[in-house]
Tab-separated table of C-alpha atoms in Angstrom:
chain	number	residue	atom	x	y	z
F	164	UNK	CA	72.071	102.032	108.598
F	165	UNK	CA	70.886	103.257	105.243
F	166	UNK	CA	72.707	101.846	102.245
F	167	UNK	CA	75.051	104.038	100.275
F	168	UNK	CA	72.265	104.782	97.815
F	169	UNK	CA	70.463	106.515	100.662
F	170	UNK	CA	71.637	108.836	103.404
F	171	UNK	CA	74.620	108.120	105.629
F	172	UNK	CA	75.195	109.242	109.196
F	173	UNK	CA	78.079	111.695	109.518
F	174	UNK	CA	81.253	109.988	108.305
F	175	UNK	CA	84.584	110.837	109.947
F	176	UNK	CA	87.964	109.856	108.562
F	177	UNK	CA	90.209	109.428	111.597
F	178	UNK	CA	93.443	110.088	109.751
F	179	UNK	CA	95.620	113.032	108.819
F	180	UNK	CA	96.949	111.166	105.772
F	181	UNK	CA	96.294	113.146	102.576
F	182	UNK	CA	96.560	109.871	100.660
F	183	UNK	CA	93.651	108.295	102.545
F	184	UNK	CA	91.638	111.477	102.152
F	185	UNK	CA	92.206	111.452	98.393
F	186	UNK	CA	91.301	107.769	98.136
F	187	UNK	CA	88.082	108.215	100.106
F	188	UNK	CA	87.126	111.184	97.939
F	189	UNK	CA	87.311	108.869	94.919
F	190	UNK	CA	84.272	107.040	96.304
F	191	UNK	CA	82.226	110.246	96.111
F	192	UNK	CA	81.338	110.167	99.805
F	193	UNK	CA	80.856	113.208	102.006
F	194	UNK	CA	83.071	113.031	105.086
F	195	UNK	CA	84.956	115.110	107.625
F	196	UNK	CA	88.528	114.582	108.744
F	197	UNK	CA	88.878	114.116	112.491
F	198	UNK	CA	92.296	113.286	113.925
F	199	UNK	CA	92.064	111.863	117.462
F	200	UNK	CA	94.187	113.558	120.116
F	201	UNK	CA	96.419	110.570	120.816
F	202	UNK	CA	100.019	109.841	120.004
F	203	UNK	CA	100.550	107.668	116.959
F	204	UNK	CA	100.279	104.003	117.806
F	205	UNK	CA	103.369	102.003	116.915
F	206	UNK	CA	103.513	98.343	115.978
F	207	UNK	CA	106.002	96.058	117.703
F	208	UNK	CA	109.165	95.560	115.665
F	209	UNK	CA	110.180	92.178	117.039
F	210	UNK	CA	109.329	88.898	115.396
F	211	UNK	CA	106.308	87.196	116.826
F	212	UNK	CA	103.410	84.897	116.124
F	213	UNK	CA	101.062	87.642	114.964
F	214	UNK	CA	100.501	88.103	111.262
F	215	UNK	CA	100.814	91.461	109.463
F	216	UNK	CA	97.020	91.589	109.195
F	217	UNK	CA	96.576	91.017	112.931
F	218	UNK	CA	98.951	93.860	113.803
F	219	UNK	CA	97.350	96.476	111.550
F	220	UNK	CA	93.838	95.380	112.569
F	221	UNK	CA	94.664	95.991	116.217
F	222	UNK	CA	96.119	99.443	115.554
F	223	UNK	CA	93.223	100.482	113.283
F	224	UNK	CA	90.677	99.437	115.914
F	225	UNK	CA	92.478	101.414	118.616
F	226	UNK	CA	92.502	104.511	116.397
F	227	UNK	CA	88.787	104.143	115.621
F	228	UNK	CA	87.801	103.724	119.265
F	229	UNK	CA	89.882	106.721	120.348
F	230	UNK	CA	88.257	108.891	117.669
F	231	UNK	CA	84.707	107.690	118.359
F	232	UNK	CA	85.136	108.282	122.088
F	233	UNK	CA	86.339	111.830	121.518
F	234	UNK	CA	83.557	112.600	119.046
F	235	UNK	CA	80.935	111.331	121.476
F	236	UNK	CA	82.494	113.524	124.133
F	237	UNK	CA	82.043	116.486	121.794
F	238	UNK	CA	78.321	115.752	121.514
F	239	UNK	CA	78.112	113.713	118.309
F	240	UNK	CA	75.045	111.514	118.847
F	241	UNK	CA	75.680	109.278	115.853
F	242	UNK	CA	78.258	108.775	113.175
F	243	UNK	CA	80.720	106.458	111.521
F	244	UNK	CA	84.441	106.605	112.170
F	245	UNK	CA	86.825	105.149	109.611
F	246	UNK	CA	90.359	104.552	110.855
F	247	UNK	CA	93.123	102.715	109.045
F	248	UNK	CA	96.700	101.631	109.461
F	249	UNK	CA	99.261	100.582	106.865
F	250	UNK	CA	102.528	98.805	107.551
F	251	UNK	CA	105.262	97.402	105.346
F	252	UNK	CA	106.724	94.021	106.231
F	253	UNK	CA	109.847	92.269	105.007
F	254	UNK	CA	109.199	88.798	106.281
F	255	UNK	CA	107.857	89.528	109.763
F	256	UNK	CA	110.020	92.594	110.280
F	257	UNK	CA	108.092	95.867	110.362
F	258	UNK	CA	109.506	98.643	108.188
F	259	UNK	CA	107.898	101.733	109.643
F	260	UNK	CA	108.170	105.437	108.908
F	261	UNK	CA	111.773	106.651	108.760
F	262	UNK	CA	113.087	108.838	111.565
F	263	UNK	CA	116.173	109.906	109.620
F	264	UNK	CA	117.757	109.854	106.174
F	265	UNK	CA	119.929	106.953	107.293
F	266	UNK	CA	116.888	104.940	108.383
F	267	UNK	CA	115.132	105.588	105.066
F	268	UNK	CA	118.272	104.602	103.156
F	269	UNK	CA	118.580	101.364	105.131
F	270	UNK	CA	114.925	100.475	104.531
F	271	UNK	CA	115.085	101.092	100.788
F	272	UNK	CA	118.322	99.136	100.459
F	273	UNK	CA	116.631	96.198	102.145
F	274	UNK	CA	113.637	96.425	99.818
F	275	UNK	CA	115.759	96.799	96.668
F	276	UNK	CA	115.217	93.852	94.318
F	277	UNK	CA	113.053	91.990	96.843
F	278	UNK	CA	109.406	91.235	97.482
F	279	UNK	CA	107.698	92.666	100.538
F	280	UNK	CA	104.182	92.813	101.972
F	281	UNK	CA	102.026	95.894	102.432
F	282	UNK	CA	99.212	95.280	104.919
F	283	UNK	CA	96.385	97.745	105.525
F	284	UNK	CA	93.488	97.398	107.932
F	285	UNK	CA	90.441	99.639	108.123
F	286	UNK	CA	88.144	99.690	111.136
F	287	UNK	CA	84.701	101.254	110.748
F	288	UNK	CA	82.774	102.001	113.917
F	289	UNK	CA	79.128	103.127	113.709
F	290	UNK	CA	77.461	104.477	116.823
F	291	UNK	CA	73.901	105.655	117.338
F	292	UNK	CA	73.308	106.633	120.924
F	293	UNK	CA	74.518	103.726	123.045
F	294	UNK	CA	74.449	101.239	120.169
F	295	UNK	CA	77.601	100.308	118.292
F	296	UNK	CA	78.395	98.223	115.252
F	297	UNK	CA	81.753	97.605	113.663
F	298	UNK	CA	83.091	96.362	110.355
F	299	UNK	CA	86.679	95.386	109.704
F	300	UNK	CA	88.869	95.107	106.631
F	301	UNK	CA	92.378	93.678	106.318
F	302	UNK	CA	94.160	93.372	102.981
F	303	UNK	CA	97.656	92.289	101.943
F	304	UNK	CA	99.481	93.211	98.746
F	305	UNK	CA	102.768	91.727	97.574
F	306	UNK	CA	105.151	94.263	96.051
F	307	UNK	CA	108.496	93.596	94.397
F	308	UNK	CA	110.995	96.389	93.863
F	309	UNK	CA	113.453	96.723	91.041
F	310	UNK	CA	117.096	97.020	92.043
F	311	UNK	CA	117.795	100.571	93.157
F	312	UNK	CA	121.184	101.988	92.211
F	313	UNK	CA	123.049	103.965	94.898
F	314	UNK	CA	122.871	107.111	92.775
F	315	UNK	CA	119.128	106.829	92.212
F	316	UNK	CA	118.564	106.015	95.883
F	317	UNK	CA	120.341	109.188	97.028
F	318	UNK	CA	118.391	111.236	94.499
F	319	UNK	CA	115.144	109.819	95.880
F	320	UNK	CA	116.221	110.577	99.434
F	321	UNK	CA	116.724	114.210	98.413
F	322	UNK	CA	112.998	114.411	97.607
F	323	UNK	CA	110.320	114.923	100.285
F	324	UNK	CA	108.610	111.670	99.338
F	325	UNK	CA	110.127	109.084	101.735
F	326	UNK	CA	109.176	110.963	104.892
F	327	UNK	CA	106.070	110.038	106.880
F	328	UNK	CA	105.615	106.916	104.742
F	329	UNK	CA	105.603	103.314	105.936
F	330	UNK	CA	108.462	101.594	104.154
F	331	UNK	CA	109.973	104.994	103.220
F	332	UNK	CA	108.223	105.199	99.855
F	333	UNK	CA	105.019	106.358	98.166
F	334	UNK	CA	103.761	104.054	95.422
F	335	UNK	CA	101.689	106.866	93.907
F	336	UNK	CA	104.715	109.128	93.466
F	337	UNK	CA	108.276	108.823	92.219
F	338	UNK	CA	108.468	105.377	93.794
F	339	UNK	CA	106.008	104.073	91.193
F	340	UNK	CA	109.175	103.567	89.152
F	341	UNK	CA	110.440	101.136	91.825
F	342	UNK	CA	107.580	98.674	91.325
F	343	UNK	CA	108.679	95.655	89.320
F	344	UNK	CA	105.461	93.792	90.192
F	345	UNK	CA	102.397	94.155	92.375
F	346	UNK	CA	100.093	91.293	93.376
F	347	UNK	CA	96.830	92.522	94.812
F	348	UNK	CA	95.254	95.883	95.558
F	349	UNK	CA	97.090	99.030	94.471
F	350	UNK	CA	94.906	101.322	96.619
F	351	UNK	CA	95.860	99.135	99.579
F	352	UNK	CA	99.515	100.062	99.020
F	353	UNK	CA	98.600	103.754	98.863
F	354	UNK	CA	96.758	103.512	102.186
F	355	UNK	CA	93.147	102.303	101.880
F	356	UNK	CA	91.779	99.265	99.993
F	357	UNK	CA	88.802	100.871	98.271
F	358	UNK	CA	86.628	97.891	97.182
F	359	UNK	CA	86.864	96.235	100.586
F	360	UNK	CA	86.297	99.491	102.476
F	361	UNK	CA	83.204	100.305	100.429
F	362	UNK	CA	81.817	96.795	100.993
F	363	UNK	CA	82.377	97.134	104.750
F	364	UNK	CA	80.658	100.516	104.803
F	365	UNK	CA	77.614	99.040	103.074
F	366	UNK	CA	77.337	96.345	105.767
F	367	UNK	CA	76.971	98.792	108.648
């Protein structure tokens, strides 16, 4: 594939996340958003031997393969699909997207004053006819929250921000005020580790 200084095949972001779209736009790349017609894949919540990186890598690959298969079925002869998945872990417990105010409150109480891990994987799948090549990215960031007072927590839950977010918060929004420390990639916490994703794209 041509390097980024040259021409790219059609690039498809297989995500409906506006945060990933905004991050990818920062790279100055031309791309289309294509959301595969599959239900959202959910990580197992039980403890197990698999690491956070292994879990998100598996989900990101499944998303990419679903999207590439559908695009091929629509007549796309070549292209690159970029799919990603982000999960928040407290220890080995997955803190997913909240299904209710109570679930979001419970998650944020657990994160209050503690360090947790944000893991994001990106899977890039390039096809040209019958040929395929893939590149994978998996990044972890350690985040520590300040202590959240009950009053502030309820105020935050009144905002639209916790919904549809892994861990019930958005680091680029109001929840930036929660961050006591961050070790690693900030863009990874938002939803896509930019340096690593760009390096993977160049390898295809």
